[in-house]
PDB file of N, CA and C in Angstrom:
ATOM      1  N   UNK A 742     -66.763 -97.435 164.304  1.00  0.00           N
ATOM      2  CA  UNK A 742     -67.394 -96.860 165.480  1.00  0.00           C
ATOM      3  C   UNK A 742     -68.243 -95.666 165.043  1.00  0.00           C
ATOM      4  N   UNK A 743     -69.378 -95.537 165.912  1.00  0.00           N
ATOM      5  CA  UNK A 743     -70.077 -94.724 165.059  1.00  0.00           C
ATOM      6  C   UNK A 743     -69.864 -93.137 166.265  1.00  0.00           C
ATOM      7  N   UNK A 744     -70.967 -91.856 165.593  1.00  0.00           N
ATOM      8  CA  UNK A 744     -70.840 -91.108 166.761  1.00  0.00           C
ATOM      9  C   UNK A 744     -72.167 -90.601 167.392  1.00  0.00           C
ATOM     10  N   UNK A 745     -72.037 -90.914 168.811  1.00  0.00           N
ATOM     11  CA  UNK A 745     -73.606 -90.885 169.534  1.00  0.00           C
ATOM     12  C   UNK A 745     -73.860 -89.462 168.640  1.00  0.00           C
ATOM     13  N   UNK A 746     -75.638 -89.201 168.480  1.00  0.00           N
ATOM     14  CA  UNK A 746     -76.251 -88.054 168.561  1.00  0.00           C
ATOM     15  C   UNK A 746     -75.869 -87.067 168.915  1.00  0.00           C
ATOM     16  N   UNK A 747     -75.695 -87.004 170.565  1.00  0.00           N
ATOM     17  CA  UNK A 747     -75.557 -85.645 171.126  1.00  0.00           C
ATOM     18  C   UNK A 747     -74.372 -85.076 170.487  1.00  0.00           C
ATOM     19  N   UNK A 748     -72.780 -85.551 170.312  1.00  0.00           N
ATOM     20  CA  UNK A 748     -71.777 -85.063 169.498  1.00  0.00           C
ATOM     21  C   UNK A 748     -72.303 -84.641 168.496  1.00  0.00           C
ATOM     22  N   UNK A 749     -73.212 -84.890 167.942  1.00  0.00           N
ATOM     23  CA  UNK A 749     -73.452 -84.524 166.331  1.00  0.00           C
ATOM     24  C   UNK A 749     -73.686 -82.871 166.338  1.00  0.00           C
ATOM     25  N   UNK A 750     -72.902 -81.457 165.531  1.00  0.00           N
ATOM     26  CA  UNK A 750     -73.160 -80.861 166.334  1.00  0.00           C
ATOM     27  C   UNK A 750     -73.948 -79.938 164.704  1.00  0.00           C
ATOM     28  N   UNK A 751     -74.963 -80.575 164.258  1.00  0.00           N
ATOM     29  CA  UNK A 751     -76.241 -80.432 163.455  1.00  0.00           C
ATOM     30  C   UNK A 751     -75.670 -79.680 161.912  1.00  0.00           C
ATOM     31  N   UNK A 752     -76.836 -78.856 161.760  1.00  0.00           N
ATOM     32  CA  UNK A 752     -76.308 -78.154 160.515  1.00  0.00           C
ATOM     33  C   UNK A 752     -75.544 -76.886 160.836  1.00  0.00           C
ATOM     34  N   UNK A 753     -75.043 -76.511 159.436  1.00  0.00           N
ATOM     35  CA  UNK A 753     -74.281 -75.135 159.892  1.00  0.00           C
ATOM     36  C   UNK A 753     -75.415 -74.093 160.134  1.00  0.00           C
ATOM     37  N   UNK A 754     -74.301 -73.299 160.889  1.00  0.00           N
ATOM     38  CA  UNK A 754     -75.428 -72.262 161.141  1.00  0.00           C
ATOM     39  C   UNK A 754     -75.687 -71.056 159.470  1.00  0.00           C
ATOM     40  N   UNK A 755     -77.130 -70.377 160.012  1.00  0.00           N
ATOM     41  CA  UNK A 755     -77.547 -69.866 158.433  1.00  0.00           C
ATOM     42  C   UNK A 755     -76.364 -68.439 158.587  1.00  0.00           C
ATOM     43  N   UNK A 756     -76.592 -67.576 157.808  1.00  0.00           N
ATOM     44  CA  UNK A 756     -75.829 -66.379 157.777  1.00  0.00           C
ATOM     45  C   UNK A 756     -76.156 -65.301 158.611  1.00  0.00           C
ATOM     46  N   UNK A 757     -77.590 -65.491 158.836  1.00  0.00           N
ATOM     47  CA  UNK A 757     -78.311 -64.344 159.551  1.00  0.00           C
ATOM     48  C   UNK A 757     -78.214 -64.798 161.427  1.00  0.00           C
ATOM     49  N   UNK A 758     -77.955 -66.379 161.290  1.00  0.00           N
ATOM     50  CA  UNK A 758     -77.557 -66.590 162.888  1.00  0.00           C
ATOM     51  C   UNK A 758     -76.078 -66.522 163.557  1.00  0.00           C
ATOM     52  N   UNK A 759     -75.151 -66.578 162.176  1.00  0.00           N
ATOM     53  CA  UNK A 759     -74.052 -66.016 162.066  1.00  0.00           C
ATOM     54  C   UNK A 759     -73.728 -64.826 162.742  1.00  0.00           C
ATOM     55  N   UNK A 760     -74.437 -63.620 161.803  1.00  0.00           N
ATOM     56  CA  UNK A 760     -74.517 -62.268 162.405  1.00  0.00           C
ATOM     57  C   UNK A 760     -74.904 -62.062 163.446  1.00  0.00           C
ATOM     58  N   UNK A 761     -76.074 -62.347 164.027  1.00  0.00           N
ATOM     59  CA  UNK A 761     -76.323 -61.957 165.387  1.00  0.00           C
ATOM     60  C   UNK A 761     -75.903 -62.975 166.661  1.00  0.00           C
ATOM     61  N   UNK A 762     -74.709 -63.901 166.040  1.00  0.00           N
ATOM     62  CA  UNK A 762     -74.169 -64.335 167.727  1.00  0.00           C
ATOM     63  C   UNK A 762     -72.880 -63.795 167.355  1.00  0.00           C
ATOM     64  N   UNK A 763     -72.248 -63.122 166.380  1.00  0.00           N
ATOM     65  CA  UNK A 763     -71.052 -62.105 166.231  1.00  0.00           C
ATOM     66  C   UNK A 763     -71.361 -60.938 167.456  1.00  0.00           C
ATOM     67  N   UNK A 764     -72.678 -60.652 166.836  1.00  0.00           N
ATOM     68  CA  UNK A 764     -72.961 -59.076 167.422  1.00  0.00           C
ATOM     69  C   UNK A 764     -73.430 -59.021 169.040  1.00  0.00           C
ATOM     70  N   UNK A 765     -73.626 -60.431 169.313  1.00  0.00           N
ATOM     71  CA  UNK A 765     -73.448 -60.348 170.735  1.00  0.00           C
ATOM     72  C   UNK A 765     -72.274 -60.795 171.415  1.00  0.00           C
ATOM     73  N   UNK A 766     -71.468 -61.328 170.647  1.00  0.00           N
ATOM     74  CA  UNK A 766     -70.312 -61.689 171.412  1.00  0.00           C
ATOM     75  C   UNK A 766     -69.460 -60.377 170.945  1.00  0.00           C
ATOM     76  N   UNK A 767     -69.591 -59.077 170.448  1.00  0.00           N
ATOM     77  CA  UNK A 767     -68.767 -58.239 169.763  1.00  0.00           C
ATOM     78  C   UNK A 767     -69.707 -57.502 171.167  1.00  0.00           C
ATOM     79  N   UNK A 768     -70.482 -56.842 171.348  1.00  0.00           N
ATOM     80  CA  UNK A 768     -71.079 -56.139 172.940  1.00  0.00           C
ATOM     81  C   UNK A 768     -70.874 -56.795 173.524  1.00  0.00           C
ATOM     82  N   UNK A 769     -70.465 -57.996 174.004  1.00  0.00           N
ATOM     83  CA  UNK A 769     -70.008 -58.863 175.384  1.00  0.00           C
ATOM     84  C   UNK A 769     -68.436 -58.110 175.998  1.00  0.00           C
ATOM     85  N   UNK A 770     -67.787 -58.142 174.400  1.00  0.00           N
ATOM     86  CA  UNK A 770     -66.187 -58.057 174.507  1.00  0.00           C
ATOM     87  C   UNK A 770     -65.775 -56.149 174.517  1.00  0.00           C
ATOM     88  N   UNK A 771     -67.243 -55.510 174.059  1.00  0.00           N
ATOM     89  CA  UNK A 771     -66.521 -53.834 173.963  1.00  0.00           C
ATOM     90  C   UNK A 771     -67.050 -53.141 175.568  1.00  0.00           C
ATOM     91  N   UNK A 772     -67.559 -54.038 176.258  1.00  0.00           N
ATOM     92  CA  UNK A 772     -67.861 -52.893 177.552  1.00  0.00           C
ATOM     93  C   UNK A 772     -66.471 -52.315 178.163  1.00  0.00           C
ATOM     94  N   UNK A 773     -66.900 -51.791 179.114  1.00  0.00           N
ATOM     95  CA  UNK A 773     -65.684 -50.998 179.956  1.00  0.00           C
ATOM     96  C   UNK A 773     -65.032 -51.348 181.430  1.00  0.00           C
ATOM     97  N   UNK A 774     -64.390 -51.653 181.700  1.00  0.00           N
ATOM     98  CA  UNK A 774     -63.971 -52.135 182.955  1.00  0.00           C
ATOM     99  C   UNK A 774     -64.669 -51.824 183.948  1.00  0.00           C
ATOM    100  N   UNK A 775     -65.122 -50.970 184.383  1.00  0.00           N
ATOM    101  CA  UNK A 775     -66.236 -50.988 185.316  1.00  0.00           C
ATOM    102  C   UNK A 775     -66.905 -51.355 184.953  1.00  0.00           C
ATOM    103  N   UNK A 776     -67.842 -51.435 184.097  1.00  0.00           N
ATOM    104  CA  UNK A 776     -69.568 -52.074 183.760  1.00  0.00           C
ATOM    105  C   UNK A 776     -69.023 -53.914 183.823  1.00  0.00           C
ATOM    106  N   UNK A 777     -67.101 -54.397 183.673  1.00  0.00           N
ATOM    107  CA  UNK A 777     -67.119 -55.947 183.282  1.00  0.00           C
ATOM    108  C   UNK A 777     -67.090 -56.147 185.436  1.00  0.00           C
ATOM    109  N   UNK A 778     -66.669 -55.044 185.934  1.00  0.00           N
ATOM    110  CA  UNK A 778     -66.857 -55.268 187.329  1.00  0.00           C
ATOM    111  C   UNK A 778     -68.150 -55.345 188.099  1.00  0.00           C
ATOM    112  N   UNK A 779     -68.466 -54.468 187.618  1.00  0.00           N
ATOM    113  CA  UNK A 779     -70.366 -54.555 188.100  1.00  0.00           C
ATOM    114  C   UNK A 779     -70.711 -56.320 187.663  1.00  0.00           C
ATOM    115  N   UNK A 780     -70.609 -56.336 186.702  1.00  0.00           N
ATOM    116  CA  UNK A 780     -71.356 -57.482 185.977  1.00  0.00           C
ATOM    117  C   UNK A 780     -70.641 -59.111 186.870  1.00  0.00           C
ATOM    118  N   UNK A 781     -68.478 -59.143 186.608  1.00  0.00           N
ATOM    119  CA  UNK A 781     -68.513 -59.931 187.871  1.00  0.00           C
ATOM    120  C   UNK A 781     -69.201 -60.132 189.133  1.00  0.00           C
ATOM    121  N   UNK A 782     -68.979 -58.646 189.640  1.00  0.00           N
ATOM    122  CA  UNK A 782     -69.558 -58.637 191.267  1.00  0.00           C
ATOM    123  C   UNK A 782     -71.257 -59.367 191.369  1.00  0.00           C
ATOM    124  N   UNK A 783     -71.784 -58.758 190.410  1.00  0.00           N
ATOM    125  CA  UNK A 783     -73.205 -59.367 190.628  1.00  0.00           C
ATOM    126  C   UNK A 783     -72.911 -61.096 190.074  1.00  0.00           C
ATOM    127  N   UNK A 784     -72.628 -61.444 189.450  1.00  0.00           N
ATOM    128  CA  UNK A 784     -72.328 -63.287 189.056  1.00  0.00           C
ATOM    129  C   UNK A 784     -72.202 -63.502 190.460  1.00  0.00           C
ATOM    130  N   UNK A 785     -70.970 -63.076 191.126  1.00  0.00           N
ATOM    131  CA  UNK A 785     -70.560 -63.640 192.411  1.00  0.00           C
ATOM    132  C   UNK A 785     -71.348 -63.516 193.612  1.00  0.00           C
ATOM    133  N   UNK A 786     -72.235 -62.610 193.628  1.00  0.00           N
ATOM    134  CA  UNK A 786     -73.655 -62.202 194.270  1.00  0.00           C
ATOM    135  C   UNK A 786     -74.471 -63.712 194.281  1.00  0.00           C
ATOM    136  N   UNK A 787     -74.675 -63.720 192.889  1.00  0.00           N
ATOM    137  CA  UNK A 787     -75.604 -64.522 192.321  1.00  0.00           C
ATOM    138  C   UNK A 787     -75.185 -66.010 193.005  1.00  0.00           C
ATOM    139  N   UNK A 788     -73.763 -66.538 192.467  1.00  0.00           N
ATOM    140  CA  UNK A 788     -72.941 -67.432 192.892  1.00  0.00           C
ATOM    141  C   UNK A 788     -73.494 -67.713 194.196  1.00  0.00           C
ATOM    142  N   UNK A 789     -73.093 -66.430 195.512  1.00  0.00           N
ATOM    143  CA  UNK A 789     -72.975 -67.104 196.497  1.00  0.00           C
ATOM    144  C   UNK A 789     -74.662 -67.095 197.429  1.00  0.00           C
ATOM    145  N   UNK A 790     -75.576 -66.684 196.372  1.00  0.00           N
ATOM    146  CA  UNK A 790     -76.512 -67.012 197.124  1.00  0.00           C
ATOM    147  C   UNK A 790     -77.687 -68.212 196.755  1.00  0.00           C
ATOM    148  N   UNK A 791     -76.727 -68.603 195.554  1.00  0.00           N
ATOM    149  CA  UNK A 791     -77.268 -70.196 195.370  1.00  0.00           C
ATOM    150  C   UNK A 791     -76.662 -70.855 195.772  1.00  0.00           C
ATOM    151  N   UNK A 792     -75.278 -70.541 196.524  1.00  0.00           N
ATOM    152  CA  UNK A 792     -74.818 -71.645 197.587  1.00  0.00           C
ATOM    153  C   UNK A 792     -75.623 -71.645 198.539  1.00  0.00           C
ATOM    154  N   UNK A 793     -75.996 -70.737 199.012  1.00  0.00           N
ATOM    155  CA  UNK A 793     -76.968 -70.276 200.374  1.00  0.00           C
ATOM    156  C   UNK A 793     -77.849 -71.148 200.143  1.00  0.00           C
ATOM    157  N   UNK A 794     -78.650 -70.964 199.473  1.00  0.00           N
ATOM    158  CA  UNK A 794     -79.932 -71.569 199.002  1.00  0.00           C
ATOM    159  C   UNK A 794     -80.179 -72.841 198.786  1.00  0.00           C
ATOM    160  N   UNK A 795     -78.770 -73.466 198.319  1.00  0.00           N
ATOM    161  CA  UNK A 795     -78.720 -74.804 198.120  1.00  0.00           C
ATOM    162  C   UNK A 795     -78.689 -75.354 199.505  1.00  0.00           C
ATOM    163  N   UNK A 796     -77.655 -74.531 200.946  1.00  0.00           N
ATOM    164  CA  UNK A 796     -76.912 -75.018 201.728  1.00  0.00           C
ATOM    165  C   UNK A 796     -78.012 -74.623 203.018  1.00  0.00           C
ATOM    166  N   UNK A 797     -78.101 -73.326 203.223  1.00  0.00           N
ATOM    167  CA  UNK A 797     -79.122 -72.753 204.456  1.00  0.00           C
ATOM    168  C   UNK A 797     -80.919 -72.697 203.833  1.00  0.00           C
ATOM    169  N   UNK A 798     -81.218 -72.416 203.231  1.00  0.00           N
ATOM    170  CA  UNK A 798     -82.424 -72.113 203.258  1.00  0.00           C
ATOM    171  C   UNK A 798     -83.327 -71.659 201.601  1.00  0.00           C
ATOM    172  N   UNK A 799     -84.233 -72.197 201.394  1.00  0.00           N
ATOM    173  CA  UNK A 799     -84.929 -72.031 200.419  1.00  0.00           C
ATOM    174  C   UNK A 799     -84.915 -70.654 199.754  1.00  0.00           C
ATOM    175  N   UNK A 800     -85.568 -69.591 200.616  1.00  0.00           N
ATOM    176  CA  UNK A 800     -85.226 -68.390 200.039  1.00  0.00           C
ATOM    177  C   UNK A 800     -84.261 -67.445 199.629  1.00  0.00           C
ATOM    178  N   UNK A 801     -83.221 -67.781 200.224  1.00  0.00           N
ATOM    179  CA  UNK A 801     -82.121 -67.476 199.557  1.00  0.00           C
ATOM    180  C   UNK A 801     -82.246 -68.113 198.036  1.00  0.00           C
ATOM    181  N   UNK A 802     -82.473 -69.382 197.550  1.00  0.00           N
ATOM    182  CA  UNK A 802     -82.313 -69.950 196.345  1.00  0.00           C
ATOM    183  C   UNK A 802     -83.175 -68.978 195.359  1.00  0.00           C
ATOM    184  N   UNK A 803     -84.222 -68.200 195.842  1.00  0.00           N
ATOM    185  CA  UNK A 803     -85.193 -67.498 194.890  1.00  0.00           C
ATOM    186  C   UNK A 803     -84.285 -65.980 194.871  1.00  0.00           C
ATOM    187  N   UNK A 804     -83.604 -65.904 195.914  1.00  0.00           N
ATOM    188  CA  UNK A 804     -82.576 -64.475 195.778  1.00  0.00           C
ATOM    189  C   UNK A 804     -81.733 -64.494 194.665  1.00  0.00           C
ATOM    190  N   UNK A 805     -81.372 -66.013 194.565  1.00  0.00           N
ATOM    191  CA  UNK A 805     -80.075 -66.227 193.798  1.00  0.00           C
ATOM    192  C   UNK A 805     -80.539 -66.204 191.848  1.00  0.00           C
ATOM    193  N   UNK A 806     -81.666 -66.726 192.012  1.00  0.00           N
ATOM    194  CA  UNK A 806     -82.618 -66.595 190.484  1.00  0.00           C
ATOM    195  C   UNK A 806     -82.858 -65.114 190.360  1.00  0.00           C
ATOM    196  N   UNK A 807     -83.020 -64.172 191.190  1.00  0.00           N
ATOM    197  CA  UNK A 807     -83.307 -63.165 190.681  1.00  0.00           C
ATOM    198  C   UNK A 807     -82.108 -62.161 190.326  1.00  0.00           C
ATOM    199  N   UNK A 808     -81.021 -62.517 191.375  1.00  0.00           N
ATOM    200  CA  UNK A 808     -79.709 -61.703 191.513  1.00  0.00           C
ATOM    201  C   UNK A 808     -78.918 -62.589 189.755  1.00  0.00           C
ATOM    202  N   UNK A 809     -79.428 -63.414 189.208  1.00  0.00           N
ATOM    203  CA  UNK A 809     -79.023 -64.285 187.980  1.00  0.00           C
ATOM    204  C   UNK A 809     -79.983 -63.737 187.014  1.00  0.00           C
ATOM    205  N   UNK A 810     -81.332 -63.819 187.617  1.00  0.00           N
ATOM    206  CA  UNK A 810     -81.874 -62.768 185.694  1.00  0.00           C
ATOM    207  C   UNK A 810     -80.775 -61.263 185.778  1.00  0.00           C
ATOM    208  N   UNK A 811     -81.124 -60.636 186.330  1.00  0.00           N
ATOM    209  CA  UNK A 811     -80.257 -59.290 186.805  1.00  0.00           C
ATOM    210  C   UNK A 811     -79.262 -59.806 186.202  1.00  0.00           C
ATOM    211  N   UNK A 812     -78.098 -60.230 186.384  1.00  0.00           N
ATOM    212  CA  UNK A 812     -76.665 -60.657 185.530  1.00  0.00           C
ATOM    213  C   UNK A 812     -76.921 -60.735 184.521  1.00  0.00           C
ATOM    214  N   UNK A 813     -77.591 -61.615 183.839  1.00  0.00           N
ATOM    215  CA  UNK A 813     -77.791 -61.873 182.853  1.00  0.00           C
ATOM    216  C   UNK A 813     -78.283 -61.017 181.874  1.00  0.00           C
ATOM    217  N   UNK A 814     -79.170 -59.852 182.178  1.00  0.00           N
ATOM    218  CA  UNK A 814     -79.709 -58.624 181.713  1.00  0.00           C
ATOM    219  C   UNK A 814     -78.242 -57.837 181.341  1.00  0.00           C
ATOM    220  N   UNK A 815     -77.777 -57.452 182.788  1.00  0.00           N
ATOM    221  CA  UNK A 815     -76.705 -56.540 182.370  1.00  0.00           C
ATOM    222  C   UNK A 815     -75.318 -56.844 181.499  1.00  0.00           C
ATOM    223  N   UNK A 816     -75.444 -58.561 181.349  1.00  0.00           N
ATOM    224  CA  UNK A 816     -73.960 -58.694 179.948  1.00  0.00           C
ATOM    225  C   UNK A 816     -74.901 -58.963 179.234  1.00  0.00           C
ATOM    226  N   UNK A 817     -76.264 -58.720 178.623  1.00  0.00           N
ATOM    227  CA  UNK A 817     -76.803 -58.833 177.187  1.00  0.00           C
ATOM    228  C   UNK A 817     -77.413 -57.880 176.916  1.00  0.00           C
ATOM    229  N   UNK A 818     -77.085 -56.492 178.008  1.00  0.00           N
ATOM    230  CA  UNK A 818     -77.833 -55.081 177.073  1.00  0.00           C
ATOM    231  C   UNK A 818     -77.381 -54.980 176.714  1.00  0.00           C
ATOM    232  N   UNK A 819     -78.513 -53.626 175.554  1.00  0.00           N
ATOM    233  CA  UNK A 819     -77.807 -53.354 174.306  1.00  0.00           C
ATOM    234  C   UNK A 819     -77.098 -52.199 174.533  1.00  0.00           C
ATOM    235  N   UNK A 820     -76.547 -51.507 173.853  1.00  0.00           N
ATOM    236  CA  UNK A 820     -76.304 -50.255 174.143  1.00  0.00           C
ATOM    237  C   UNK A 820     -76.980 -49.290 173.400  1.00  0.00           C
TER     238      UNK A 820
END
């Protein structure tokens, strides 16, 4: 049996891509309990206004993309 493509999960990674998904998962894991609350609360922001968006109305869905870059900014600054 063989194994589809997509499983295939390529070459290893180099040393230098090594280091920098350490160093973001090492600032993911040192923030502070408030800044990991801010950062939930806005996901769940985000969360419930792409339910909106999906469920009531279009613009909500463009609330929910922006309230999601925003998340996404604040668990990948730097410090």
């Amino acid at each position: 049996m063989t194994t589809p493509a997509a499983a295939d999960p390529g070459p290893p990674l180099r040393a230098w891509e090594r280091r920098r998904l350490r160093g973001i998962e090492r600032s993911l894991r040192a923030g502070s309990p408030r800044r990991l609350l801010l950062c939930l609360a806005l996901d769940a922001v985000a969360l419930a206004l792409l339910a909106a968006g999906i469920f009531l109305a279009l613009p909500w869905l463009f609330a929910a993309c922006v309230a999601g870059q925003i998340a996404v900014c604040l668990h990948l600054e730097r410090r």
